[in-house]
PDB file of C-alpha atoms in Angstrom:
ATOM      1  CA  MET A   1      85.229 -30.309 -14.808  1.00 90.00           C
ATOM      2  CA  GLU A   2      83.715 -27.683 -12.523  1.00 95.00           C
ATOM      3  CA  ILE A   3      80.084 -26.632 -12.532  1.00 98.00           C
ATOM      4  CA  ASN A   4      79.619 -23.129 -11.159  1.00 97.00           C
ATOM      5  CA  TYR A   5      76.013 -22.470 -10.229  1.00 98.00           C
ATOM      6  CA  ILE A   6      74.829 -18.889  -9.931  1.00 98.00           C
ATOM      7  CA  ILE A   7      71.675 -18.764  -7.814  1.00 98.00           C
ATOM      8  CA  LEU A   8      69.544 -15.612  -7.741  1.00 98.00           C
ATOM      9  CA  ALA A   9      67.299 -15.758  -4.669  1.00 98.00           C
ATOM     10  CA  HIS A  10      65.079 -13.473  -2.640  1.00 97.00           C
ATOM     11  CA  LYS A  11      62.931 -15.811  -0.518  1.00 97.00           C
ATOM     12  CA  ASN A  12      62.624 -19.278   1.038  1.00 98.00           C
ATOM     13  CA  PRO A  13      66.087 -19.996   2.522  1.00 98.00           C
ATOM     14  CA  GLN A  14      65.111 -23.625   3.116  1.00 98.00           C
ATOM     15  CA  GLN A  15      64.182 -24.069  -0.533  1.00 98.00           C
ATOM     16  CA  VAL A  16      67.556 -22.666  -1.616  1.00 98.00           C
ATOM     17  CA  LYS A  17      69.215 -25.049   0.844  1.00 98.00           C
ATOM     18  CA  ARG A  18      67.303 -27.980  -0.623  1.00 98.00           C
ATOM     19  CA  LEU A  19      68.301 -26.990  -4.157  1.00 98.00           C
ATOM     20  CA  ILE A  20      71.981 -26.755  -3.241  1.00 98.00           C
ATOM     21  CA  ASN A  21      71.947 -30.003  -1.269  1.00 97.00           C
ATOM     22  CA  GLN A  22      70.489 -31.764  -4.290  1.00 98.00           C
ATOM     23  CA  LEU A  23      73.079 -30.348  -6.699  1.00 98.00           C
ATOM     24  CA  SER A  24      76.125 -30.403  -4.464  1.00 97.00           C
ATOM     25  CA  SER A  25      79.081 -32.618  -5.363  1.00 95.00           C
ATOM     26  CA  SER A  26      82.869 -32.337  -5.220  1.00 94.00           C
ATOM     27  CA  ASN A  27      83.091 -30.481  -8.537  1.00 95.00           C
ATOM     28  CA  CYS A  28      80.215 -28.050  -7.917  1.00 97.00           C
ATOM     29  CA  PHE A  29      80.434 -24.530  -6.540  1.00 97.00           C
ATOM     30  CA  PHE A  30      77.597 -22.163  -5.704  1.00 98.00           C
ATOM     31  CA  TYR A  31      77.631 -18.379  -6.051  1.00 98.00           C
ATOM     32  CA  ILE A  32      74.538 -17.061  -4.354  1.00 98.00           C
ATOM     33  CA  HIS A  33      73.089 -13.588  -4.822  1.00 98.00           C
ATOM     34  CA  ILE A  34      70.491 -12.635  -2.244  1.00 98.00           C
ATOM     35  CA  ASP A  35      68.344  -9.692  -3.252  1.00 98.00           C
ATOM     36  CA  LYS A  36      69.450  -6.559  -1.426  1.00 97.00           C
ATOM     37  CA  SER A  37      65.907  -6.065  -0.158  1.00 96.00           C
ATOM     38  CA  ALA A  38      65.974  -9.458   1.633  1.00 97.00           C
ATOM     39  CA  ASP A  39      67.631 -10.468   4.899  1.00 98.00           C
ATOM     40  CA  ILE A  40      70.697 -12.494   3.942  1.00 98.00           C
ATOM     41  CA  ASP A  41      71.327 -13.954   7.418  1.00 98.00           C
ATOM     42  CA  PRO A  42      68.782 -16.826   7.258  1.00 98.00           C
ATOM     43  CA  PHE A  43      70.337 -17.967   3.963  1.00 98.00           C
ATOM     44  CA  ILE A  44      73.871 -17.860   5.360  1.00 98.00           C
ATOM     45  CA  GLN A  45      72.843 -19.696   8.529  1.00 97.00           C
ATOM     46  CA  SER A  46      71.075 -22.458   6.607  1.00 96.00           C
ATOM     47  CA  LEU A  47      74.203 -23.182   4.520  1.00 96.00           C
ATOM     48  CA  SER A  48      76.989 -22.389   6.991  1.00 93.00           C
ATOM     49  CA  TYR A  49      78.131 -26.028   7.028  1.00 92.00           C
ATOM     50  CA  MET A  50      79.018 -26.054   3.301  1.00 94.00           C
ATOM     51  CA  ASN A  51      82.466 -25.058   2.045  1.00 94.00           C
ATOM     52  CA  ASN A  52      81.555 -24.836  -1.649  1.00 95.00           C
ATOM     53  CA  VAL A  53      79.046 -22.003  -1.198  1.00 97.00           C
ATOM     54  CA  TYR A  54      79.944 -18.350  -1.767  1.00 97.00           C
ATOM     55  CA  PHE A  55      77.523 -15.570  -0.951  1.00 98.00           C
ATOM     56  CA  LEU A  56      78.037 -12.367  -2.886  1.00 98.00           C
ATOM     57  CA  PRO A  57      79.060  -9.742  -0.291  1.00 96.00           C
ATOM     58  CA  ASP A  58      76.886  -6.697   0.303  1.00 97.00           C
ATOM     59  CA  LYS A  59      78.885  -4.469  -2.046  1.00 96.00           C
ATOM     60  CA  TYR A  60      78.011  -6.842  -4.902  1.00 97.00           C
ATOM     61  CA  ARG A  61      74.351  -7.288  -4.010  1.00 98.00           C
ATOM     62  CA  GLU A  62      71.674  -5.582  -6.113  1.00 98.00           C
ATOM     63  CA  PHE A  63      68.000  -4.785  -5.774  1.00 97.00           C
ATOM     64  CA  GLY A  64      66.120  -7.287  -7.914  1.00 96.00           C
ATOM     65  CA  ILE A  65      63.215  -5.034  -8.846  1.00 95.00           C
ATOM     66  CA  TRP A  66      61.021  -6.792 -11.382  1.00 95.00           C
ATOM     67  CA  GLY A  67      61.945  -5.911 -14.960  1.00 95.00           C
ATOM     68  CA  ASP A  68      64.977  -3.865 -13.911  1.00 97.00           C
ATOM     69  CA  ILE A  69      68.745  -3.991 -14.491  1.00 98.00           C
ATOM     70  CA  GLY A  70      69.531  -5.230 -10.958  1.00 98.00           C
ATOM     71  CA  ILE A  71      69.320  -8.933 -11.826  1.00 97.00           C
ATOM     72  CA  VAL A  72      71.668  -8.408 -14.781  1.00 98.00           C
ATOM     73  CA  LYS A  73      74.212  -6.592 -12.605  1.00 98.00           C
ATOM     74  CA  ALA A  74      73.948  -9.301  -9.942  1.00 98.00           C
ATOM     75  CA  THR A  75      74.670 -11.958 -12.567  1.00 98.00           C
ATOM     76  CA  ILE A  76      77.671 -10.018 -13.876  1.00 98.00           C
ATOM     77  CA  ASN A  77      79.021  -9.684 -10.323  1.00 98.00           C
ATOM     78  CA  ALA A  78      78.738 -13.431  -9.811  1.00 98.00           C
ATOM     79  CA  LEU A  79      80.422 -14.164 -13.142  1.00 98.00           C
ATOM     80  CA  ARG A  80      83.374 -11.967 -12.212  1.00 97.00           C
ATOM     81  CA  LEU A  81      83.869 -13.948  -9.007  1.00 96.00           C
ATOM     82  CA  ILE A  82      83.679 -17.228 -10.907  1.00 97.00           C
ATOM     83  CA  ILE A  83      86.313 -16.064 -13.399  1.00 96.00           C
ATOM     84  CA  LYS A  84      88.684 -15.384 -10.505  1.00 93.00           C
ATOM     85  CA  LYS A  85      88.219 -18.911  -9.144  1.00 89.00           C
ATOM     86  CA  SER A  86      87.537 -21.171 -12.126  1.00 77.00           C
ATOM     87  CA  ASN A  87      89.487 -22.102 -15.248  1.00 77.00           C
ATOM     88  CA  PHE A  88      87.459 -24.887 -16.790  1.00 85.00           C
ATOM     89  CA  GLY A  89      83.804 -25.777 -16.661  1.00 95.00           C
ATOM     90  CA  TYR A  90      80.296 -24.398 -16.956  1.00 98.00           C
ATOM     91  CA  CYS A  91      78.494 -21.440 -15.444  1.00 98.00           C
ATOM     92  CA  VAL A  92      74.830 -22.256 -14.872  1.00 98.00           C
ATOM     93  CA  LEU A  93      72.334 -19.508 -14.054  1.00 98.00           C
ATOM     94  CA  LEU A  94      69.480 -20.636 -11.796  1.00 98.00           C
ATOM     95  CA  SER A  95      66.911 -18.974  -9.581  1.00 98.00           C
ATOM     96  CA  GLY A  96      66.241 -19.982  -6.011  1.00 98.00           C
ATOM     97  CA  GLN A  97      63.012 -21.505  -7.303  1.00 98.00           C
ATOM     98  CA  THR A  98      64.664 -23.824  -9.824  1.00 98.00           C
ATOM     99  CA  TYR A  99      65.136 -27.555  -9.236  1.00 98.00           C
ATOM    100  CA  PRO A 100      67.027 -30.283 -11.125  1.00 98.00           C
ATOM    101  CA  LEU A 101      65.204 -32.897 -13.182  1.00 98.00           C
ATOM    102  CA  LYS A 102      68.212 -35.233 -13.268  1.00 98.00           C
ATOM    103  CA  ASN A 103      70.740 -36.457 -10.709  1.00 97.00           C
ATOM    104  CA  ASN A 104      74.297 -35.131 -10.420  1.00 97.00           C
ATOM    105  CA  ASP A 105      75.874 -37.989 -12.343  1.00 97.00           C
ATOM    106  CA  GLU A 106      73.605 -37.326 -15.311  1.00 98.00           C
ATOM    107  CA  ILE A 107      74.170 -33.560 -15.109  1.00 98.00           C
ATOM    108  CA  ASN A 108      77.939 -33.999 -15.001  1.00 97.00           C
ATOM    109  CA  LYS A 109      77.866 -36.465 -17.871  1.00 98.00           C
ATOM    110  CA  PHE A 110      75.715 -34.123 -19.933  1.00 98.00           C
ATOM    111  CA  PHE A 111      78.066 -31.160 -19.561  1.00 98.00           C
ATOM    112  CA  LYS A 112      81.140 -33.310 -20.130  1.00 97.00           C
ATOM    113  CA  ASN A 113      79.720 -34.846 -23.310  1.00 97.00           C
ATOM    114  CA  ASN A 114      78.541 -31.473 -24.628  1.00 97.00           C
ATOM    115  CA  TYR A 115      81.414 -29.317 -23.469  1.00 96.00           C
ATOM    116  CA  GLY A 116      81.703 -26.065 -25.352  1.00 96.00           C
ATOM    117  CA  LEU A 117      78.036 -25.725 -26.301  1.00 98.00           C
ATOM    118  CA  ASN A 118      76.249 -22.565 -25.161  1.00 98.00           C
ATOM    119  CA  PHE A 119      72.814 -23.454 -23.811  1.00 98.00           C
ATOM    120  CA  ILE A 120      70.772 -20.289 -24.190  1.00 98.00           C
ATOM    121  CA  SER A 121      67.476 -19.778 -26.032  1.00 98.00           C
ATOM    122  CA  THR A 122      67.473 -16.750 -28.325  1.00 97.00           C
ATOM    123  CA  PHE A 123      65.547 -15.006 -31.089  1.00 97.00           C
ATOM    124  CA  GLN A 124      66.220 -11.797 -32.986  1.00 97.00           C
ATOM    125  CA  ILE A 125      64.386  -8.565 -32.128  1.00 98.00           C
ATOM    126  CA  PRO A 126      61.985  -7.563 -33.599  1.00 97.00           C
ATOM    127  CA  THR A 127      60.488 -10.985 -33.048  1.00 96.00           C
ATOM    128  CA  VAL A 128      58.544 -12.939 -35.626  1.00 92.00           C
ATOM    129  CA  GLN A 129      55.724 -13.074 -33.108  1.00 89.00           C
ATOM    130  CA  GLY A 130      55.232 -12.420 -29.414  1.00 92.00           C
ATOM    131  CA  TRP A 131      56.533  -9.751 -27.032  1.00 96.00           C
ATOM    132  CA  GLY A 132      53.583  -7.467 -27.752  1.00 94.00           C
ATOM    133  CA  PRO A 133      52.368  -5.540 -30.788  1.00 94.00           C
ATOM    134  CA  LYS A 134      55.790  -3.943 -31.346  1.00 95.00           C
ATOM    135  CA  ARG A 135      57.458  -7.382 -31.190  1.00 97.00           C
ATOM    136  CA  GLY A 136      59.919  -6.258 -28.541  1.00 97.00           C
ATOM    137  CA  MET A 137      61.018  -2.985 -30.130  1.00 97.00           C
ATOM    138  CA  ASP A 138      59.307  -0.985 -27.368  1.00 96.00           C
ATOM    139  CA  ARG A 139      61.804  -2.459 -24.909  1.00 97.00           C
ATOM    140  CA  LEU A 140      64.651  -1.042 -26.994  1.00 97.00           C
ATOM    141  CA  GLU A 141      63.188   2.307 -28.061  1.00 97.00           C
ATOM    142  CA  LEU A 142      61.205   3.450 -25.012  1.00 97.00           C
ATOM    143  CA  TYR A 143      62.564   4.548 -21.662  1.00 98.00           C
ATOM    144  CA  LYS A 144      61.421   2.466 -18.706  1.00 97.00           C
ATOM    145  CA  ILE A 145      61.070   3.967 -15.243  1.00 96.00           C
ATOM    146  CA  ASN A 146      60.074   2.140 -12.073  1.00 94.00           C
ATOM    147  CA  MET A 147      57.364   3.865 -10.099  1.00 93.00           C
ATOM    148  CA  SER A 148      57.955   1.624  -7.071  1.00 92.00           C
ATOM    149  CA  ASN A 149      59.572  -1.691  -6.147  1.00 91.00           C
ATOM    150  CA  LYS A 150      56.306  -3.512  -6.827  1.00 91.00           C
ATOM    151  CA  ARG A 151      56.000  -5.976  -9.687  1.00 91.00           C
ATOM    152  CA  MET A 152      54.741  -4.423 -12.945  1.00 92.00           C
ATOM    153  CA  ASP A 153      54.716  -0.886 -11.475  1.00 94.00           C
ATOM    154  CA  PHE A 154      56.605   0.907 -14.231  1.00 96.00           C
ATOM    155  CA  ILE A 155      56.092   3.369 -17.062  1.00 96.00           C
ATOM    156  CA  GLN A 156      57.445   3.216 -20.612  1.00 97.00           C
ATOM    157  CA  ILE A 157      57.809   6.563 -22.323  1.00 97.00           C
ATOM    158  CA  PRO A 158      59.334   7.718 -25.646  1.00 97.00           C
ATOM    159  CA  SER A 159      61.908  10.437 -26.235  1.00 97.00           C
ATOM    160  CA  LEU A 160      60.859  14.005 -27.053  1.00 96.00           C
ATOM    161  CA  LEU A 161      62.396  13.348 -30.458  1.00 96.00           C
ATOM    162  CA  ASP A 162      59.919  10.565 -31.226  1.00 95.00           C
ATOM    163  CA  SER A 163      56.569  11.438 -32.784  1.00 94.00           C
ATOM    164  CA  SER A 164      54.875   8.959 -30.452  1.00 93.00           C
ATOM    165  CA  PHE A 165      55.735  11.274 -27.545  1.00 96.00           C
ATOM    166  CA  TYR A 166      53.105  13.769 -28.654  1.00 96.00           C
ATOM    167  CA  LYS A 167      50.032  11.908 -27.521  1.00 94.00           C
ATOM    168  CA  LYS A 168      47.628  12.564 -24.665  1.00 93.00           C
ATOM    169  CA  VAL A 169      48.740   9.421 -22.857  1.00 95.00           C
ATOM    170  CA  THR A 170      52.251  10.890 -22.544  1.00 95.00           C
ATOM    171  CA  ILE A 171      50.955  13.829 -20.512  1.00 94.00           C
ATOM    172  CA  THR A 172      49.380  11.397 -18.053  1.00 95.00           C
ATOM    173  CA  LYS A 173      52.659   9.510 -17.737  1.00 96.00           C
ATOM    174  CA  ILE A 174      54.673  12.695 -17.164  1.00 95.00           C
ATOM    175  CA  LYS A 175      52.267  13.833 -14.459  1.00 95.00           C
ATOM    176  CA  LYS A 176      52.637  10.473 -12.748  1.00 94.00           C
ATOM    177  CA  ILE A 177      56.427  10.688 -12.916  1.00 95.00           C
ATOM    178  CA  ILE A 178      56.464  14.186 -11.415  1.00 95.00           C
ATOM    179  CA  LYS A 179      53.987  13.187  -8.711  1.00 93.00           C
ATOM    180  CA  SER A 180      56.269  10.299  -7.754  1.00 91.00           C
ATOM    181  CA  ASN A 181      59.208  12.697  -7.235  1.00 92.00           C
ATOM    182  CA  LYS A 182      61.088  11.190 -10.171  1.00 91.00           C
ATOM    183  CA  SER A 183      61.167  14.335 -12.299  1.00 91.00           C
ATOM    184  CA  LEU A 184      64.959  14.139 -12.721  1.00 92.00           C
ATOM    185  CA  PHE A 185      64.309  11.156 -14.976  1.00 93.00           C
ATOM    186  CA  LEU A 186      62.632  13.476 -17.491  1.00 94.00           C
ATOM    187  CA  LYS A 187      66.010  14.887 -18.549  1.00 95.00           C
ATOM    188  CA  LYS A 188      66.666  11.629 -20.365  1.00 95.00           C
ATOM    189  CA  LEU A 189      63.755  12.281 -22.687  1.00 97.00           C
ATOM    190  CA  PHE A 190      65.747  14.950 -24.553  1.00 96.00           C
ATOM    191  CA  TYR A 191      67.768  12.147 -26.094  1.00 96.00           C
ATOM    192  CA  ARG A 192      66.520   9.513 -28.486  1.00 95.00           C
ATOM    193  CA  ARG A 193      67.001   6.006 -27.138  1.00 94.00           C
ATOM    194  CA  LYS A 194      68.916   3.840 -29.586  1.00 90.00           C
ATOM    195  CA  HIS A 195      70.308   0.348 -29.199  1.00 93.00           C
ATOM    196  CA  PRO A 196      74.133   0.278 -29.559  1.00 93.00           C
ATOM    197  CA  SER A 197      74.870  -0.046 -33.285  1.00 89.00           C
ATOM    198  CA  LYS A 198      77.783  -2.471 -32.905  1.00 88.00           C
ATOM    199  CA  ILE A 199      75.606  -5.245 -31.499  1.00 95.00           C
ATOM    200  CA  LYS A 200      72.374  -6.713 -32.872  1.00 96.00           C
ATOM    201  CA  PRO A 201      69.521  -7.115 -30.352  1.00 98.00           C
ATOM    202  CA  PHE A 202      68.349 -10.603 -29.415  1.00 98.00           C
ATOM    203  CA  GLY A 203      65.901 -11.776 -26.780  1.00 98.00           C
ATOM    204  CA  GLY A 204      65.275 -15.053 -25.032  1.00 97.00           C
ATOM    205  CA  SER A 205      64.999 -16.962 -21.784  1.00 96.00           C
ATOM    206  CA  GLN A 206      66.893 -15.577 -18.799  1.00 97.00           C
ATOM    207  CA  TRP A 207      68.187 -18.999 -17.720  1.00 98.00           C
ATOM    208  CA  TRP A 208      71.324 -20.305 -19.423  1.00 98.00           C
ATOM    209  CA  SER A 209      74.386 -22.564 -19.094  1.00 98.00           C
ATOM    210  CA  LEU A 210      77.630 -21.297 -20.633  1.00 98.00           C
ATOM    211  CA  PRO A 211      81.216 -22.598 -20.712  1.00 97.00           C
ATOM    212  CA  ILE A 212      83.749 -20.443 -18.874  1.00 97.00           C
ATOM    213  CA  GLU A 213      85.491 -19.596 -22.152  1.00 96.00           C
ATOM    214  CA  THR A 214      82.323 -17.892 -23.422  1.00 97.00           C
ATOM    215  CA  VAL A 215      81.810 -16.161 -20.081  1.00 97.00           C
ATOM    216  CA  ARG A 216      85.284 -14.599 -20.315  1.00 97.00           C
ATOM    217  CA  LEU A 217      84.514 -13.269 -23.792  1.00 97.00           C
ATOM    218  CA  MET A 218      81.183 -11.936 -22.530  1.00 98.00           C
ATOM    219  CA  ILE A 219      82.760 -10.107 -19.585  1.00 98.00           C
ATOM    220  CA  ASN A 220      85.449  -8.692 -21.897  1.00 97.00           C
ATOM    221  CA  PHE A 221      82.717  -7.304 -24.134  1.00 97.00           C
ATOM    222  CA  ILE A 222      80.983  -5.674 -21.157  1.00 98.00           C
ATOM    223  CA  ASP A 223      84.251  -4.112 -19.960  1.00 98.00           C
ATOM    224  CA  GLU A 224      85.164  -2.850 -23.418  1.00 97.00           C
ATOM    225  CA  ASN A 225      81.674  -1.453 -24.079  1.00 96.00           C
ATOM    226  CA  PRO A 226      80.506   0.246 -20.852  1.00 95.00           C
ATOM    227  CA  TYR A 227      77.737   2.058 -22.717  1.00 95.00           C
ATOM    228  CA  TYR A 228      76.036  -1.270 -23.385  1.00 97.00           C
ATOM    229  CA  LEU A 229      75.294  -1.795 -19.687  1.00 97.00           C
ATOM    230  CA  LYS A 230      74.389   1.873 -19.244  1.00 97.00           C
ATOM    231  CA  TYR A 231      71.933   1.687 -22.135  1.00 98.00           C
ATOM    232  CA  HIS A 232      70.111  -1.293 -20.625  1.00 98.00           C
ATOM    233  CA  GLU A 233      69.457   0.558 -17.368  1.00 97.00           C
ATOM    234  CA  ASP A 234      66.432   1.973 -19.212  1.00 97.00           C
ATOM    235  CA  THR A 235      65.352  -1.324 -20.796  1.00 98.00           C
ATOM    236  CA  LEU A 236      62.258  -3.230 -19.729  1.00 97.00           C
ATOM    237  CA  LEU A 237      63.257  -6.770 -18.677  1.00 97.00           C
ATOM    238  CA  PRO A 238      66.915  -6.480 -19.732  1.00 98.00           C
ATOM    239  CA  ASP A 239      67.621  -9.960 -18.326  1.00 98.00           C
ATOM    240  CA  GLU A 240      65.841 -11.274 -21.435  1.00 98.00           C
ATOM    241  CA  ILE A 241      68.006  -9.226 -23.831  1.00 98.00           C
ATOM    242  CA  PHE A 242      71.373  -8.333 -22.312  1.00 98.00           C
ATOM    243  CA  PHE A 243      73.269 -11.644 -22.339  1.00 98.00           C
ATOM    244  CA  GLN A 244      71.358 -13.068 -25.286  1.00 98.00           C
ATOM    245  CA  SER A 245      72.514 -10.224 -27.539  1.00 98.00           C
ATOM    246  CA  ILE A 246      76.148 -10.576 -26.484  1.00 98.00           C
ATOM    247  CA  ILE A 247      76.155 -14.337 -27.045  1.00 98.00           C
ATOM    248  CA  MET A 248      74.608 -14.140 -30.482  1.00 98.00           C
ATOM    249  CA  ASN A 249      77.002 -11.424 -31.567  1.00 97.00           C
ATOM    250  CA  LEU A 250      79.935 -13.460 -30.276  1.00 97.00           C
ATOM    251  CA  LYS A 251      78.571 -16.335 -32.341  1.00 96.00           C
ATOM    252  CA  GLU A 252      78.493 -14.140 -35.431  1.00 94.00           C
ATOM    253  CA  ASN A 253      82.091 -13.026 -34.946  1.00 91.00           C
ATOM    254  CA  THR A 254      83.696 -16.125 -33.399  1.00 87.00           C
ATOM    255  CA  ASP A 255      84.011 -19.430 -35.224  1.00 85.00           C
ATOM    256  CA  ASN A 256      83.797 -21.746 -32.194  1.00 89.00           C
ATOM    257  CA  ILE A 257      80.664 -20.322 -30.537  1.00 96.00           C
ATOM    258  CA  ILE A 258      77.835 -22.846 -30.930  1.00 97.00           C
ATOM    259  CA  VAL A 259      74.443 -21.854 -29.491  1.00 98.00           C
ATOM    260  CA  THR A 260      71.724 -24.347 -28.605  1.00 98.00           C
ATOM    261  CA  PRO A 261      68.454 -23.990 -26.622  1.00 98.00           C
ATOM    262  CA  SER A 262      68.372 -23.541 -22.862  1.00 98.00           C
ATOM    263  CA  ILE A 263      68.219 -26.679 -20.708  1.00 98.00           C
ATOM    264  CA  THR A 264      65.967 -25.088 -18.082  1.00 98.00           C
ATOM    265  CA  HIS A 265      62.262 -25.670 -18.651  1.00 98.00           C
ATOM    266  CA  VAL A 266      59.843 -22.842 -17.820  1.00 98.00           C
ATOM    267  CA  ASN A 267      56.143 -22.974 -18.691  1.00 98.00           C
ATOM    268  CA  TRP A 268      54.916 -19.653 -20.096  1.00 96.00           C
ATOM    269  CA  THR A 269      51.891 -21.082 -21.929  1.00 95.00           C
ATOM    270  CA  ARG A 270      49.535 -22.588 -19.329  1.00 96.00           C
ATOM    271  CA  LYS A 271      46.117 -20.947 -19.517  1.00 94.00           C
ATOM    272  CA  ASN A 272      44.339 -19.148 -16.664  1.00 94.00           C
ATOM    273  CA  VAL A 273      47.246 -19.211 -14.191  1.00 94.00           C
ATOM    274  CA  PRO A 274      49.914 -16.677 -13.183  1.00 94.00           C
ATOM    275  CA  LEU A 275      52.968 -17.051 -15.428  1.00 95.00           C
ATOM    276  CA  PRO A 276      55.476 -18.498 -15.395  1.00 97.00           C
ATOM    277  CA  LEU A 277      53.664 -21.527 -14.015  1.00 98.00           C
ATOM    278  CA  THR A 278      54.475 -22.605 -10.456  1.00 98.00           C
ATOM    279  CA  PHE A 279      54.542 -26.404 -10.547  1.00 98.00           C
ATOM    280  CA  THR A 280      52.544 -28.310  -7.932  1.00 98.00           C
ATOM    281  CA  ASN A 281      52.069 -31.959  -7.101  1.00 98.00           C
ATOM    282  CA  THR A 282      49.379 -32.674  -9.664  1.00 98.00           C
ATOM    283  CA  THR A 283      49.323 -35.435 -12.250  1.00 98.00           C
ATOM    284  CA  LYS A 284      49.361 -32.842 -15.023  1.00 98.00           C
ATOM    285  CA  ASP A 285      52.494 -31.172 -13.673  1.00 98.00           C
ATOM    286  CA  GLN A 286      54.172 -34.490 -12.911  1.00 98.00           C
ATOM    287  CA  ASN A 287      53.616 -35.629 -16.489  1.00 98.00           C
ATOM    288  CA  GLU A 288      54.950 -32.372 -17.870  1.00 98.00           C
ATOM    289  CA  LEU A 289      58.104 -32.517 -15.749  1.00 98.00           C
ATOM    290  CA  LYS A 290      58.663 -36.168 -16.605  1.00 98.00           C
ATOM    291  CA  GLU A 291      58.457 -35.366 -20.317  1.00 98.00           C
ATOM    292  CA  GLN A 292      60.710 -32.311 -19.975  1.00 98.00           C
ATOM    293  CA  SER A 293      63.333 -34.328 -18.089  1.00 98.00           C
ATOM    294  CA  LYS A 294      64.085 -36.108 -21.375  1.00 98.00           C
ATOM    295  CA  THR A 295      65.689 -32.965 -22.803  1.00 97.00           C
ATOM    296  CA  ASN A 296      66.161 -30.549 -19.898  1.00 98.00           C
ATOM    297  CA  LEU A 297      68.339 -30.675 -16.787  1.00 98.00           C
ATOM    298  CA  PHE A 298      66.369 -28.142 -14.720  1.00 98.00           C
ATOM    299  CA  ALA A 299      62.883 -26.700 -14.333  1.00 98.00           C
ATOM    300  CA  ARG A 300      61.410 -23.522 -12.894  1.00 98.00           C
ATOM    301  CA  LYS A 301      59.472 -22.589 -10.930  1.00 97.00           C
ATOM    302  CA  PHE A 302      58.639 -24.162  -7.574  1.00 98.00           C
ATOM    303  CA  ASP A 303      57.582 -22.700  -4.234  1.00 98.00           C
ATOM    304  CA  ILE A 304      57.734 -24.733  -1.023  1.00 98.00           C
ATOM    305  CA  GLU A 305      55.258 -22.318   0.546  1.00 97.00           C
ATOM    306  CA  THR A 306      52.762 -23.383  -2.115  1.00 97.00           C
ATOM    307  CA  ASP A 307      53.613 -27.066  -2.519  1.00 98.00           C
ATOM    308  CA  GLU A 308      56.802 -28.856  -1.458  1.00 98.00           C
ATOM    309  CA  LYS A 309      55.487 -32.316  -2.318  1.00 98.00           C
ATOM    310  CA  ILE A 310      56.260 -31.802  -6.003  1.00 98.00           C
ATOM    311  CA  LEU A 311      59.958 -31.630  -5.055  1.00 98.00           C
ATOM    312  CA  ASP A 312      59.579 -34.855  -3.080  1.00 98.00           C
ATOM    313  CA  TRP A 313      58.046 -36.450  -6.185  1.00 98.00           C
ATOM    314  CA  ILE A 314      60.959 -35.272  -8.361  1.00 98.00           C
ATOM    315  CA  ASP A 315      63.467 -36.701  -5.870  1.00 98.00           C
ATOM    316  CA  LYS A 316      61.697 -40.038  -5.890  1.00 98.00           C
ATOM    317  CA  LYS A 317      60.645 -40.419  -9.529  1.00 97.00           C
ATOM    318  CA  LEU A 318      63.132 -38.411 -11.617  1.00 98.00           C
ATOM    319  CA  ILE A 319      66.338 -38.078  -9.614  1.00 94.00           C
TER     320      ILE A 319
END
């Protein structure tokens, strides 16, 4: 059985190299997307000795602006390449700041014993709780426009056809859009934004592991419904909605689609720290990772520029 790892990276070539070295085995293949804003050469040079590594060429690279559609498109591009090369196995979406919590033998055994399960965490939108006061509906109903490539520098604005448009705060947003030379975007506001009716919206964690059979169905859906991708170009954080919605609607309409939670641990709950949590070599983080290794194969996130010793600890104590 093949394991096809998709790795979305934008920094730390040596950390990506370490991740791949740890996961590499005869049945593993790596499809690496380097953010179009980053220099790809250091990544290629660091992994030039490996014959199971494929870098997405420039024409398939996207800008990974925070909260934008680029990461979704990059993932789709990688999946298309995998479909051309693989017939049987799993596709596992990781970031360059992910790291395994188990060794390769355990990972292989896990996927073999659970073949066919779709490991992706999902919940219906609107949510029961979380994702803001509108429980995620703002992501679907409001237009999102990036004001720059900086994290969190965006505006959400309703259509002219929505009553919420006619508030003082909207005037401020429009002035900001015009000042940023993005006035062409305003033409979109003449149309009400509406999620495609043939698919129910679901949200969830970006990081998933899916069998190739499900991936083929997912790509078929995208090809047969081009508006779905177009619609999500205006969605805030579409990576947390796009694939989750397709999977859950496949589940509803296909008898053999079984969905179970993601096997990548990410801590979004730690107090008084930037989220998601960046794990460091502390007893608290060690204990958390040790506990999570009982049910998860991977964890995110780590940064060797902040603390590489936590990866050394994982290698020694967990792997």
